[in-house]
mmCIF file of C-alpha atoms and ligand atoms in Angstrom:
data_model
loop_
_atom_site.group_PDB
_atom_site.id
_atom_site.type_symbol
_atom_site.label_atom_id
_atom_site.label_comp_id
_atom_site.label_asym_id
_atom_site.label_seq_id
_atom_site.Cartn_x
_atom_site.Cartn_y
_atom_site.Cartn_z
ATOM 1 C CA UNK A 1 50.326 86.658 124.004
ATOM 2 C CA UNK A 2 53.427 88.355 124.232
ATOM 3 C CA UNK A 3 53.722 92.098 123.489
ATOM 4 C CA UNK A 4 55.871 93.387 120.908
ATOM 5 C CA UNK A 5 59.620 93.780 122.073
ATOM 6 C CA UNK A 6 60.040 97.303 122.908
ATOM 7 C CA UNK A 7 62.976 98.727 120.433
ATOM 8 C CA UNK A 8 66.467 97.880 121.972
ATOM 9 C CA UNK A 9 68.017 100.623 123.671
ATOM 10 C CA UNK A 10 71.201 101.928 121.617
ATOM 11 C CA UNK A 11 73.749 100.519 123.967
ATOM 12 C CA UNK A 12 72.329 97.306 123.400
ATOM 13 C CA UNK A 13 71.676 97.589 120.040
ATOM 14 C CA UNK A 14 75.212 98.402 119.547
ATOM 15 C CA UNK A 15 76.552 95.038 121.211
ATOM 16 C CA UNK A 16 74.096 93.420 119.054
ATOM 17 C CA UNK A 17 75.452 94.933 116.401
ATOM 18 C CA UNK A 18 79.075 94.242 116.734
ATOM 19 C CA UNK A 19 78.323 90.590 118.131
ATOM 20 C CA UNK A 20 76.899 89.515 114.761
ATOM 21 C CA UNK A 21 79.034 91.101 112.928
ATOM 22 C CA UNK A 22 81.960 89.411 114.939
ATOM 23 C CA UNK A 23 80.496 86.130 114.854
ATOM 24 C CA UNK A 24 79.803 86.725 111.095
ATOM 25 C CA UNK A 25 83.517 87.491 110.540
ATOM 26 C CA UNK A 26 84.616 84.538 112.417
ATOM 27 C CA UNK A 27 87.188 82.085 110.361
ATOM 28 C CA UNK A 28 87.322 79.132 112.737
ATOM 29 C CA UNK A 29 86.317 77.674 115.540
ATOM 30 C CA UNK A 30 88.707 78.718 117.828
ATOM 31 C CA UNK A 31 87.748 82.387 116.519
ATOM 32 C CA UNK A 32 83.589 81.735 117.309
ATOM 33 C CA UNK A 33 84.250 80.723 120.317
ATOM 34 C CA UNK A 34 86.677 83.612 121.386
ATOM 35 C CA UNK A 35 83.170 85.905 120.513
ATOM 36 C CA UNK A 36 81.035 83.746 122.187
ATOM 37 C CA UNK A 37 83.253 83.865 125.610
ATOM 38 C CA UNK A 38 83.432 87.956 125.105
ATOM 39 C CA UNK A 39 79.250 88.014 124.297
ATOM 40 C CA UNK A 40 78.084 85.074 126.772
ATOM 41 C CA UNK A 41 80.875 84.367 128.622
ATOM 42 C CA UNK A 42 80.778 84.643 132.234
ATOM 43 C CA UNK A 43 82.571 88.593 132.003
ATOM 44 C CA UNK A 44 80.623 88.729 128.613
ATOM 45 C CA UNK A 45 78.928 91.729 127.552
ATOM 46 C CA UNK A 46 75.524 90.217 127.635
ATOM 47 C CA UNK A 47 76.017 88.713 131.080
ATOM 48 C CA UNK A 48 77.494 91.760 132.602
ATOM 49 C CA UNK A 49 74.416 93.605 131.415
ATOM 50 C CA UNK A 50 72.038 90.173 133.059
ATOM 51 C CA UNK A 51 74.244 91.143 136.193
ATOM 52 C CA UNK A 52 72.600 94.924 136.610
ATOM 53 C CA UNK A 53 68.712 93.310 136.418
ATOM 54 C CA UNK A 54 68.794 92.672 140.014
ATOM 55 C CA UNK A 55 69.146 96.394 140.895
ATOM 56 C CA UNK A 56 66.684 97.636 138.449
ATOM 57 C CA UNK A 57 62.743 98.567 139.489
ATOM 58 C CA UNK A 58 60.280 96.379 138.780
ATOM 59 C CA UNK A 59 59.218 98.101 135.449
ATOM 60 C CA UNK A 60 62.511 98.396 134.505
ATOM 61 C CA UNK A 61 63.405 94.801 134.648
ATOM 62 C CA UNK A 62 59.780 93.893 132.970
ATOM 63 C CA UNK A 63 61.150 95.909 129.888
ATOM 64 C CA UNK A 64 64.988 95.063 130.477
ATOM 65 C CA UNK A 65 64.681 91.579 131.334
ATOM 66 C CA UNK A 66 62.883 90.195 128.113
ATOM 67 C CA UNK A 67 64.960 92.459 125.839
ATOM 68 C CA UNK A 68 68.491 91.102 127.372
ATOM 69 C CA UNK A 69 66.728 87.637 126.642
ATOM 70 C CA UNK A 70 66.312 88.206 123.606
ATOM 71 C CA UNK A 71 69.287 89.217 122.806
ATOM 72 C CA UNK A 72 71.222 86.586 124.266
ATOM 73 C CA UNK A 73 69.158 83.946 122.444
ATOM 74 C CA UNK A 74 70.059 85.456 119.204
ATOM 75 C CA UNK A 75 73.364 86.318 120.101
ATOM 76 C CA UNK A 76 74.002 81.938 120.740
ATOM 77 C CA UNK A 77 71.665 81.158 117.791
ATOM 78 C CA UNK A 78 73.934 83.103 115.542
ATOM 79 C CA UNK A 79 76.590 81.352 117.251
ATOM 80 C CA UNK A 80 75.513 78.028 116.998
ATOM 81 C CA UNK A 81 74.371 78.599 113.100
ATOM 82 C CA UNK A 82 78.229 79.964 112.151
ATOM 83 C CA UNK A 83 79.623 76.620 114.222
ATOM 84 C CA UNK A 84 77.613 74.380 111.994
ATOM 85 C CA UNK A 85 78.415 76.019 108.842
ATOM 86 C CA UNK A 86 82.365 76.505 109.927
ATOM 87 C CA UNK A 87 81.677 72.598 110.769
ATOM 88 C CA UNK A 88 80.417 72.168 106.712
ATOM 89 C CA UNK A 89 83.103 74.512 105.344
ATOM 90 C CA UNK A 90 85.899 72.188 107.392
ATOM 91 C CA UNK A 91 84.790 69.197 106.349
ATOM 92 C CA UNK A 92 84.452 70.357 102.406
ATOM 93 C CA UNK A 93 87.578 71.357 102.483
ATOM 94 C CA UNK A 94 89.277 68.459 103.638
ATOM 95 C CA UNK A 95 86.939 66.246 101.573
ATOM 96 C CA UNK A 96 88.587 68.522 98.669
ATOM 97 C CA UNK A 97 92.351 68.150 100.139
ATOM 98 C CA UNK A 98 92.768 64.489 100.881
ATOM 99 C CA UNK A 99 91.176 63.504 97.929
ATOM 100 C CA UNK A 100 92.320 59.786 96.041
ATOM 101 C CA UNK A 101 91.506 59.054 92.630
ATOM 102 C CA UNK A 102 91.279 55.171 93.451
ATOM 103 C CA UNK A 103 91.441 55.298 89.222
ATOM 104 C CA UNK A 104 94.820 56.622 89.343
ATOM 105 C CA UNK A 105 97.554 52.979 88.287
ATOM 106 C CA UNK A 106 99.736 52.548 91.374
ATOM 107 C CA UNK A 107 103.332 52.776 91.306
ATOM 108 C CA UNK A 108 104.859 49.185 89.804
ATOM 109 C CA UNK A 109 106.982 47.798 92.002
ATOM 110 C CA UNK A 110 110.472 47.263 91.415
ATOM 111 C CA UNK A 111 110.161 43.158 90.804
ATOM 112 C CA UNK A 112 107.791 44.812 87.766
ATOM 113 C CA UNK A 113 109.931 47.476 86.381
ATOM 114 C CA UNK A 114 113.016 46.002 86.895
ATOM 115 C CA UNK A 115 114.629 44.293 83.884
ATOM 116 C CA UNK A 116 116.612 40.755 82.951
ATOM 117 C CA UNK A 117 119.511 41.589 81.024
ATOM 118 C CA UNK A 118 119.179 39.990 77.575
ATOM 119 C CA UNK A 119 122.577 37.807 78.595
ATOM 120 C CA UNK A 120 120.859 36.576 81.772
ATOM 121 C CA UNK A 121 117.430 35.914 79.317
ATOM 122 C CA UNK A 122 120.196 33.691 77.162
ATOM 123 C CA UNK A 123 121.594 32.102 79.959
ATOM 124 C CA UNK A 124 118.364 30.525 81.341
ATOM 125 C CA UNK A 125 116.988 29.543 78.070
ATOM 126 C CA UNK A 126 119.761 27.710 76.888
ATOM 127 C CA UNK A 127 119.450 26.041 80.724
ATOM 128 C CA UNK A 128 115.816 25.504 80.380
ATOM 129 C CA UNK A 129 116.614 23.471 76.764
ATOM 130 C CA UNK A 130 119.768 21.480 77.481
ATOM 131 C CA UNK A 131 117.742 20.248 81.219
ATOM 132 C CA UNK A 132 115.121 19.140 79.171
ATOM 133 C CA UNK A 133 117.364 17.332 76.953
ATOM 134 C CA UNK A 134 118.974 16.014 80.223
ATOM 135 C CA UNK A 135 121.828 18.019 80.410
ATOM 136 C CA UNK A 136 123.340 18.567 83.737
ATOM 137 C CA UNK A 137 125.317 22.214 84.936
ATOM 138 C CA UNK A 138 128.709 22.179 85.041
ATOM 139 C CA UNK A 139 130.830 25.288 86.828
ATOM 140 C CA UNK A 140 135.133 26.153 87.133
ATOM 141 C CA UNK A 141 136.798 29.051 88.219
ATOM 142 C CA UNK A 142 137.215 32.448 86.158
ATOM 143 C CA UNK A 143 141.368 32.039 87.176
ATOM 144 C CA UNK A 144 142.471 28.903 85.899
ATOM 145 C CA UNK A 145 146.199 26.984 85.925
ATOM 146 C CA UNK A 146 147.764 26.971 82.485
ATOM 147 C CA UNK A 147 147.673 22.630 82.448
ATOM 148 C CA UNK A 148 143.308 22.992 82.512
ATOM 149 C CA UNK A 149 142.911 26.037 80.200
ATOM 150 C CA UNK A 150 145.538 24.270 77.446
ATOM 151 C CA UNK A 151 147.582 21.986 78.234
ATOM 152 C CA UNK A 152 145.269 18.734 79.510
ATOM 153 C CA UNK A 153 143.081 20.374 76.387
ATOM 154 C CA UNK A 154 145.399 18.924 73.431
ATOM 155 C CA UNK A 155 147.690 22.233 73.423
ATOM 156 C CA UNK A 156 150.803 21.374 74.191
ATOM 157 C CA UNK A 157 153.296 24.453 75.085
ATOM 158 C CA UNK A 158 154.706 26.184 72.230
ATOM 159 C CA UNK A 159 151.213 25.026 70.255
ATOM 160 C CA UNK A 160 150.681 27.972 67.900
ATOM 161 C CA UNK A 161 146.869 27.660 68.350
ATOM 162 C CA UNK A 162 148.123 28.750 72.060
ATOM 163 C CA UNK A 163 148.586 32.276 70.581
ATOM 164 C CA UNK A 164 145.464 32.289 69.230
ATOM 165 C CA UNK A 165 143.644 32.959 72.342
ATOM 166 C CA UNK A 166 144.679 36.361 73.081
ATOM 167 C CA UNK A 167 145.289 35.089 77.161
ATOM 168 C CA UNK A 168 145.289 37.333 80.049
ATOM 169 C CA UNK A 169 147.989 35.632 81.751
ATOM 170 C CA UNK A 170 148.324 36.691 86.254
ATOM 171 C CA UNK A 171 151.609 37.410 87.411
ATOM 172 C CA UNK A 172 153.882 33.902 87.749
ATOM 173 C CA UNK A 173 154.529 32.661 91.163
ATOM 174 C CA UNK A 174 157.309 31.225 92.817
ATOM 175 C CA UNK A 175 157.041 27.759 91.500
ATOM 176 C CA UNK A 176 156.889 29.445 88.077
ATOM 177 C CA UNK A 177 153.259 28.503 87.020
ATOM 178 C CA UNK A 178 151.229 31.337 86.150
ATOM 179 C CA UNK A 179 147.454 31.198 85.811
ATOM 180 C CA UNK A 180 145.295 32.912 83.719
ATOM 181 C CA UNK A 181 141.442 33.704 82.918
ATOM 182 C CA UNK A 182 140.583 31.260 80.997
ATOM 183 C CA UNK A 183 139.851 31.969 77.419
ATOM 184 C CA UNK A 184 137.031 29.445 76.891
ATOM 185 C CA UNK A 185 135.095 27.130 79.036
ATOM 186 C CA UNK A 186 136.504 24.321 77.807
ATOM 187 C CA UNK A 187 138.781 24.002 80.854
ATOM 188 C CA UNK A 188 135.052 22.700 82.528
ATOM 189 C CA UNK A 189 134.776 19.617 80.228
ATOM 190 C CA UNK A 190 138.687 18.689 81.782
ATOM 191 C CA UNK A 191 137.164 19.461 85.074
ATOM 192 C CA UNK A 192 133.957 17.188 85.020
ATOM 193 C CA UNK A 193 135.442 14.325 83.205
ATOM 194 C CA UNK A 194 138.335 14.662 86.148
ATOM 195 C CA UNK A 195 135.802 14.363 88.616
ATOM 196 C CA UNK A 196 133.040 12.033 87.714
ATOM 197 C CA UNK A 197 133.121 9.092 85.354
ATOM 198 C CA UNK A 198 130.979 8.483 82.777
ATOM 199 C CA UNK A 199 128.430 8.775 81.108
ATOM 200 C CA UNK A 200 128.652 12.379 81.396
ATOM 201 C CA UNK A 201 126.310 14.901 79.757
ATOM 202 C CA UNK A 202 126.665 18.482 80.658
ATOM 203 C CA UNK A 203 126.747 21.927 79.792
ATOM 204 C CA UNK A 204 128.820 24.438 81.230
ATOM 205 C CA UNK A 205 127.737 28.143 81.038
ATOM 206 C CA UNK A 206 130.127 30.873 82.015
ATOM 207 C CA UNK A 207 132.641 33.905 81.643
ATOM 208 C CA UNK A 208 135.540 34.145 79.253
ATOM 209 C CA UNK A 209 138.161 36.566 78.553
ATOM 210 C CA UNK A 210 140.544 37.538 75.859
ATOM 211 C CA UNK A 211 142.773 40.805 75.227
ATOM 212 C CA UNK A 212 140.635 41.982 72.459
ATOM 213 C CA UNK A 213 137.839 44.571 72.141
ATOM 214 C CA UNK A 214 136.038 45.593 68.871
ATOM 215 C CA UNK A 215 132.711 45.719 67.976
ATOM 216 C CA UNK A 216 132.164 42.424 67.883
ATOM 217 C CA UNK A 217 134.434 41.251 70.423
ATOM 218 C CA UNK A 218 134.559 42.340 74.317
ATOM 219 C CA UNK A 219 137.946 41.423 77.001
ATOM 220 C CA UNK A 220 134.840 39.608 78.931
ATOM 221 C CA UNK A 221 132.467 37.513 76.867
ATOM 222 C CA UNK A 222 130.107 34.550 77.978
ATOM 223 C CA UNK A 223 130.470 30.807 76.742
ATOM 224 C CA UNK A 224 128.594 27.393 76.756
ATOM 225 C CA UNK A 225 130.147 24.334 76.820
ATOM 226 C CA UNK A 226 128.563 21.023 76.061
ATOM 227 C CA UNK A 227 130.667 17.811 76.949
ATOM 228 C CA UNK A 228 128.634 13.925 76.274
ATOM 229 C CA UNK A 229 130.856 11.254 77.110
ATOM 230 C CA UNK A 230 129.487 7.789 77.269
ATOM 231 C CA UNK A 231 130.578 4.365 74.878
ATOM 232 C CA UNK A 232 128.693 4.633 72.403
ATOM 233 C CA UNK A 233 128.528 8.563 71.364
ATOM 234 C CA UNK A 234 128.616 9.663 67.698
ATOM 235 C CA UNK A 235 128.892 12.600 64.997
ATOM 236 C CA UNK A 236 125.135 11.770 64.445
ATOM 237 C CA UNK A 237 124.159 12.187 68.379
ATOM 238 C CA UNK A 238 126.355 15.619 67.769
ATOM 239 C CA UNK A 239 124.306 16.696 64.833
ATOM 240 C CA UNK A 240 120.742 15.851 66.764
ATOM 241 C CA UNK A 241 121.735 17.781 69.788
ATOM 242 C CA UNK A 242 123.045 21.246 68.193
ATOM 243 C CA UNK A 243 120.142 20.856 65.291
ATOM 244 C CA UNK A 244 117.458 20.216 68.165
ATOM 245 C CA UNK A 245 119.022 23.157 70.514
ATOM 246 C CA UNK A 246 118.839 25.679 67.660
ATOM 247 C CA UNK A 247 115.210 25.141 66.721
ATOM 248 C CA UNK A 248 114.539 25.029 70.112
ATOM 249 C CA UNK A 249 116.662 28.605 70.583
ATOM 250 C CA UNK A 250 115.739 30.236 67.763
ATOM 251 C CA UNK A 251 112.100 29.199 67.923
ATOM 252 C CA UNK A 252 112.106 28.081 64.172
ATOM 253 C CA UNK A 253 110.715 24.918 62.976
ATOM 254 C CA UNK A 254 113.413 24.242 60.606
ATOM 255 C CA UNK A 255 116.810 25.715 61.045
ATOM 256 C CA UNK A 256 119.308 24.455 58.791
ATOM 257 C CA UNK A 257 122.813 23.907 59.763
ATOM 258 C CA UNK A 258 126.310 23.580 57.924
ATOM 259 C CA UNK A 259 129.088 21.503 59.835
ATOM 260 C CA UNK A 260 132.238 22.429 58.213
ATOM 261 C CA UNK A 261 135.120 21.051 59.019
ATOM 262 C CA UNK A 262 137.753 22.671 61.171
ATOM 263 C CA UNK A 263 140.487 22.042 63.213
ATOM 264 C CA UNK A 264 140.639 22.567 67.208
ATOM 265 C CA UNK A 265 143.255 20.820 69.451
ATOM 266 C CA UNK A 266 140.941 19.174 71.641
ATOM 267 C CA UNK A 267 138.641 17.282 68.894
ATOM 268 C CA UNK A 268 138.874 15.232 66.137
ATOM 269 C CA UNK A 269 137.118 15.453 63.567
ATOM 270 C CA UNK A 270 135.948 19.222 64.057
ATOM 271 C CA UNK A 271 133.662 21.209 63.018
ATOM 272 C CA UNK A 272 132.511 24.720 62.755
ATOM 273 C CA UNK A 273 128.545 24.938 62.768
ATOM 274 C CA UNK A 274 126.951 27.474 60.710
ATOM 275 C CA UNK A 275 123.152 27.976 60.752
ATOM 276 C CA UNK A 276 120.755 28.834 57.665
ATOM 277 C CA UNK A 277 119.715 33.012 57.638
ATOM 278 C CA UNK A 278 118.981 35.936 55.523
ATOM 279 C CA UNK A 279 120.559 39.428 55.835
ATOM 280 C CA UNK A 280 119.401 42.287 54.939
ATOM 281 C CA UNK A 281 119.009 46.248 55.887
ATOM 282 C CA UNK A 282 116.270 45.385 58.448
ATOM 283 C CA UNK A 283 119.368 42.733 60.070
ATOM 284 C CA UNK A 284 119.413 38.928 59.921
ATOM 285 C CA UNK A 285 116.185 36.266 59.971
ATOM 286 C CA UNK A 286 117.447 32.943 61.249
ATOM 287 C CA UNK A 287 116.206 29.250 59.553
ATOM 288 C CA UNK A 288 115.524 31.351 56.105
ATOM 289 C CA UNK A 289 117.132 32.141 52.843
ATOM 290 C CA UNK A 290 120.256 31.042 51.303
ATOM 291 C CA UNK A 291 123.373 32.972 53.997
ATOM 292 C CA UNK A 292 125.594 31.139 56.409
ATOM 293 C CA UNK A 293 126.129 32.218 59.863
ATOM 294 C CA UNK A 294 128.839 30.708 62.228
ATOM 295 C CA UNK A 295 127.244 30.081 65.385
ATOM 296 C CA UNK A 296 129.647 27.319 67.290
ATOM 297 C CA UNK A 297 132.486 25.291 67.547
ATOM 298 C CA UNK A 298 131.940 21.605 68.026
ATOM 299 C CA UNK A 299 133.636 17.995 67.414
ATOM 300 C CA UNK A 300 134.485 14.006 68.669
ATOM 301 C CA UNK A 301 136.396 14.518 72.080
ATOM 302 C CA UNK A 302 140.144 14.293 70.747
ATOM 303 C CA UNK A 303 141.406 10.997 72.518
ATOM 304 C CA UNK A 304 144.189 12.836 73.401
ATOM 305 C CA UNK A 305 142.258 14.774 76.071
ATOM 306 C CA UNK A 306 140.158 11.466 77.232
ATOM 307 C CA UNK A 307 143.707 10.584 78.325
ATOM 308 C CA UNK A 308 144.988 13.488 80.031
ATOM 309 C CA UNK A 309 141.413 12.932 81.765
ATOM 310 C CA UNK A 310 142.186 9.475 82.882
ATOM 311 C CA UNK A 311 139.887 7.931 80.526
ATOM 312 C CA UNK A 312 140.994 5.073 78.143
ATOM 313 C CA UNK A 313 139.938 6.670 74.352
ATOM 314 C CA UNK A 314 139.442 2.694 73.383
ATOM 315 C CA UNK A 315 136.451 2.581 75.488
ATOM 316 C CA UNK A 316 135.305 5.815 75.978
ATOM 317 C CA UNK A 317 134.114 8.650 73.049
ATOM 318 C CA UNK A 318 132.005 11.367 73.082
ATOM 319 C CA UNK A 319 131.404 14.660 71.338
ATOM 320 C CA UNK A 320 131.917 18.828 72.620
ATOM 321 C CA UNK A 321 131.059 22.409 71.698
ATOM 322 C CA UNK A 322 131.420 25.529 72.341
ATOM 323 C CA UNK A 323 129.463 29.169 71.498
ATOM 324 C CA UNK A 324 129.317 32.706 71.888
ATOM 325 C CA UNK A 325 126.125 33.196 75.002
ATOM 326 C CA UNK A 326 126.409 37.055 73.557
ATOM 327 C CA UNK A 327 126.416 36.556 70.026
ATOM 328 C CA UNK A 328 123.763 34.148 70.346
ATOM 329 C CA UNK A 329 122.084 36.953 72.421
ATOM 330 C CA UNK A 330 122.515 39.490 69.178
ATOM 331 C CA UNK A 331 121.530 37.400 66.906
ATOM 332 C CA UNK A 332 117.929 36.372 68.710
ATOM 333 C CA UNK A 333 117.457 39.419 69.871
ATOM 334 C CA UNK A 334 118.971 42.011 67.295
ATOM 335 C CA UNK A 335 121.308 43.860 69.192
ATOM 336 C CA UNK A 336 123.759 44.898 66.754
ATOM 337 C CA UNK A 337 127.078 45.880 69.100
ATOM 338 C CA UNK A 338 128.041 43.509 71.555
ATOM 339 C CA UNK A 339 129.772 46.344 73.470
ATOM 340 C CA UNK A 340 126.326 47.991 74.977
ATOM 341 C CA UNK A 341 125.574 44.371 76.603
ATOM 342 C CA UNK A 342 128.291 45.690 79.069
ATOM 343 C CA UNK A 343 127.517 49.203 79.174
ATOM 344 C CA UNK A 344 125.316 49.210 82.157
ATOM 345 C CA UNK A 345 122.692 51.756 80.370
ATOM 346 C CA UNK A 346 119.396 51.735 81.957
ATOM 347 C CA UNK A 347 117.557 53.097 79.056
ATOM 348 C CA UNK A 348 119.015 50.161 76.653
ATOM 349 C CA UNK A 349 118.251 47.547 79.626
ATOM 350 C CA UNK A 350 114.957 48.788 79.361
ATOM 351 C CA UNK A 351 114.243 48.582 75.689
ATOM 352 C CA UNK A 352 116.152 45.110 75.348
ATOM 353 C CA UNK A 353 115.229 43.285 78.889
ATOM 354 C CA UNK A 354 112.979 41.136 79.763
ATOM 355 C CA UNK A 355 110.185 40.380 82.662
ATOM 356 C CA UNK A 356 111.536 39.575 85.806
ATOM 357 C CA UNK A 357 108.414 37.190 86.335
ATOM 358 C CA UNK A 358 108.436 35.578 82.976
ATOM 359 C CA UNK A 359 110.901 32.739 83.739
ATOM 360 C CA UNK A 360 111.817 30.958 80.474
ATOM 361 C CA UNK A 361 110.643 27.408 80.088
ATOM 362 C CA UNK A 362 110.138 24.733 77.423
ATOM 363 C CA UNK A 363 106.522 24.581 78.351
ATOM 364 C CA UNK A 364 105.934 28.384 79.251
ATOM 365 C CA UNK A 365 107.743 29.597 76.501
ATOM 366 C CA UNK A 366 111.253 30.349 76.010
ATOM 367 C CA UNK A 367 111.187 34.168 74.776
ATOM 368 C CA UNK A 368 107.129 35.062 74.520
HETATM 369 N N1 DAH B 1 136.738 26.447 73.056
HETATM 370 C C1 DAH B 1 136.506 26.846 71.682
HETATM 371 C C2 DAH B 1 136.720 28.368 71.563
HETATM 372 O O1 DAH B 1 136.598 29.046 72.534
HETATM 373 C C3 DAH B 1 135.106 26.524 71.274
HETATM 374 C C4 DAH B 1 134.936 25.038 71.127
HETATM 375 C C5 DAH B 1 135.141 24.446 69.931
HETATM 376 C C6 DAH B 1 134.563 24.287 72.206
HETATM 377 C C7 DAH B 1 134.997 23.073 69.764
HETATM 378 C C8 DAH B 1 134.406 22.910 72.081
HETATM 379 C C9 DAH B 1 134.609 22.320 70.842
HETATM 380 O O2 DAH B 1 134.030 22.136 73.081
HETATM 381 O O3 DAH B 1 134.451 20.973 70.717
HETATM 382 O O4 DAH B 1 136.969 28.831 70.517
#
């Protein structure tokens, strides 16, 4: 059995001492290990002290020799105890830093948050229900000549109902034609019966533009053509089609409509279309109570314009309209200026877009 260690002499007792109370104080790693070189390390204090046993007596070194020992083992078991709990503290605190709350919702990304503007929402809807009624799309130019916009449309110059459409006319060129933006998107129905021959049943969504702003009116302003040209064509086929488009638009099952008759050069007979609602303070319920609302413009192809198209008006007949994409935007959706459709505001894009993903179909739903 071992005898009891002899008490340390001071000296060291003192490098004990400090040692500890070094390695004790220690905030990292790097720190330890700067004590442990100046305790253990080869010019450490404890193996200087190791160095000076091979000069010492016999008895000396029997005293010396276990107490150095001793103190070197619990000089590196201090060490190696503050390592492992520096080790622990490390870890805890990076477990505590780079923490993720996998609960936390992820950011959406932009093809979520991102909106359709309500016009764009109009657009494809009124697509999605004249395709399924086998409806083709028709497209013109913005800038069109004078001849398309009026002239092949039943206005002939000087026509008062010329004045009517508040034109943006370009600057006139050398030849002295001057072209314009066209004011509706009638021009299109010229266009398609020009280039195909019939039967022809399209629609023709697009931009317009007149000199006039107010709230109910904007320079720019979106249109929808229809044009069905075929033999056999008739005020009853017009009827069907508008009646069947606004239940389908509106989502009602029975919306009431009004043709009045009206006069525009390019049909004959004409009507103006006005569709059942009810106003009130809350704003206006379509296919209910006993209001009118103008929604279109519609009437029999005037034969007139079958011949400027080429056609002969003995053979050939077919019916046309016309309407407001916007105001057919206000009224489904209740916006009640039609100048904030164009005032690029995010925070009214928000409230009044829609879902990028939910694409608007007859089977899927038009609106949701
Ligand atoms: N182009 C007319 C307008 O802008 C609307 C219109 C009325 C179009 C009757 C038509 C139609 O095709 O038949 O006021």
């Amino acid at each position: 059995m071992d005898a009891p260690a002899a008490p340390l002499p001071e000296d060291l007792a003192a490098i004990e001492r400090e040692t500890l109370a070094a390695i004790d104080a220690a905030a990292d790693e790097a720190a330890l290990e700067a004590v442990r070189v100046a305790a253990l390390g080869k010019r450490g204090a404890v193996s200087e002290r190791m160095k000076t046993l091979g000069a010492m007596s016999a008895d000396e070194r029997r005293v010396m020799g276990p107490a150095l020992n001793g103190l070197k083992a619990r000089v590196a078991d201090a060490v190696g105890a503050r390592r492992e709990a520096l080790v622990a503290e490390a870890l805890q605190r990076r477990l505590a830093e780079e923490r993720v709350d996998v609960t936390l919702e992820t950011e959406p990304a932009p093809i979520v948050s991102g909106r359709i503007h309500p016009i764009s929402q109009v657009w494809d809807e009124l697509t999605a229900i004249f395709a399924d009624l086998g409806f083709a799309i028709a497209e013109g130019p913005d800038i069109e000549t004078d001849d398309l916009n009026f002239t092949k449309l039943n206005f002939p110059e000087g026509h008062p109902a010329r004045d009517m459409h508040d034109t943006f006319f370009l600057p006139e060129r050398a030849d002295g034609t001057r072209r314009l933006l066209r004011t509706h998107t009638s021009p299109v129905q010229v266009r398609t019966m020009l280039a195909q021959r019939p039967p022809i049943r399209i629609i023709a969504p697009g931009r317009t533009y007149r000199c006039d702003s107010d709230q109910t009116h904007t320079p720019m302003f979106h249109q929808v053509e229809g044009l069905v040209v075929d033999e056999t064509s008739h005020v009853g086929h017009l009827k069907w089609v508008l009646t069947e488009f606004c239940r389908a638009f509106f989502e009602v099952e029975d919306a009431a409509m009004r043709f009045r008759p009206s006069y525009f050069p390019f049909t004959e007979p004409s009507y103006e279309v006005d569709i059942r609602c009810r106003r009130s303070s809350a704003g206006i319920e379509l296919g209910a109570g006993d209001d009118w609302l103008e929604i279109l413009g519609s009437g029999m192809v005037h034969p007139n314009v079958l011949a400027n198209c080429g056609l002969d008006p003995d053979v050939h007949q077919g019916f046309a309209w016309g309407m407001g994409i916007d105001r057919l935007a206000m009224l489904k959706y209740g916006m009640p200026d039609l100048r904030d459709l164009f005032e690029a505001d995010v925070r009214w894009l928000t409230h009044y877009g829609f879902a990028p993903l939910d694409r608007p179909s007859l089977a899927g739903g038009l609106s949701r």
